[in-house]
Amino acid sequence: MSRYRLNGPLHFSLFGIFLFCLFFSCWQVHSQQDTSRIVTYTDKIILKANIDTRTDVLLYRNQNEDERLELTPNSRYRLFLSLDYEFVGVSVGLVPKFMGGNVDENLKGESSFTDYQFRFFLGKWVQGLTYNKTSGYYVRNTADFAPGWIEGTHPYIQFNSLTNSQYGMSTSYVLNPNFSYRNIVYQNEWQKISSGSLIPTLYYDYNTFAFDELGIRSKERFFNLRLSPRYFYTLVLHENWFISGNVSPSLGVRFSKDESTENGITEIERNTYFIRSVSSGINLGYSSEKVIFGMNLTLNSDWYNEDSNSSVKTDQFYGVLYLGYRFEPPQFVKKAFRPFTAN
């Protein structure tokens, strides 16, 4: 596959955003926690369902040849079911058939998606683990490669065996004890007074990108290591309503090994790349003692230069609707967790 160059419009200083986030929240770092600001529901079981419109778009560009390739899976909605209790949480994501998981399969092919997430809370530390896999992509800009192609009539160019999988971990630390990260991300706390915090996060993940079609077998394995000075702020609009926003620039490094076989000849290429990313989002939510719901919008973009003429970019822009319910756990659940909690 040819390598391409990125000409994205994101000309800004990640370091400048980092300094802004640090300056804006440094006055909160040494404050002591005020229990009237945050109501915790970690002793309750929280069941939640999310529906989102996230679709990854892999963008390859070649500046010299003025070519552009856009790869995306054929999925419109994703469903996540999650459960949180005490210091642990788990989520499962999939694309169910009843939600029209694949649209126009005869034109775009079939895609599949699975996602498993685990999270652990240790005071102000948050540890995340995730595994996700997406299979089946089509070329969104097929018209650029197939003269006479008609949208809605002719099938898109498809790569049904193209698979992207990730084993990821993240370690976060909430600097401001009077800010509830759980309120906006996991909904097992309730932020009562407006507050914000810098949340430094270290991401480390192992990925495989595999392709086996047209007599070509290729597998790229890469390990990413990124550091992000994320900043979150929650504005309490009403006793039960809040709006929150966040910005998360990050810098890191990618160690890559690309192995490809064509006509019985295998080539191995090893590279190290400098990677950049920025993410932002806004969330409008409702919280009460039992019921939680809300919606949020997220924009994420990451990119890296492979050489002076080629780069790779991944874009994500999606909305999320969520609905959850808090309730008392059964006695056997309380008993099982009692050795690990103060309850």
PDB file of C-alpha atoms in Angstrom, residues 235-242:
ATOM      1  CA  LEU A 235     -20.338  23.742  35.158  1.00  0.00           C
ATOM      2  CA  VAL A 236     -23.361  22.977  37.351  1.00  0.00           C
ATOM      3  CA  LEU A 237     -26.361  24.584  35.630  1.00  0.00           C
ATOM      4  CA  HIS A 238     -29.010  23.441  38.084  1.00  0.00           C
ATOM      5  CA  GLU A 239     -29.249  21.082  41.020  1.00  0.00           C
ATOM      6  CA  ASN A 240     -29.538  18.147  38.612  1.00  0.00           C
ATOM      7  CA  TRP A 241     -28.132  19.491  35.337  1.00  0.00           C
ATOM      8  CA  PHE A 242     -24.534  20.091  34.332  1.00  0.00           C
TER       9      PHE A 242
END
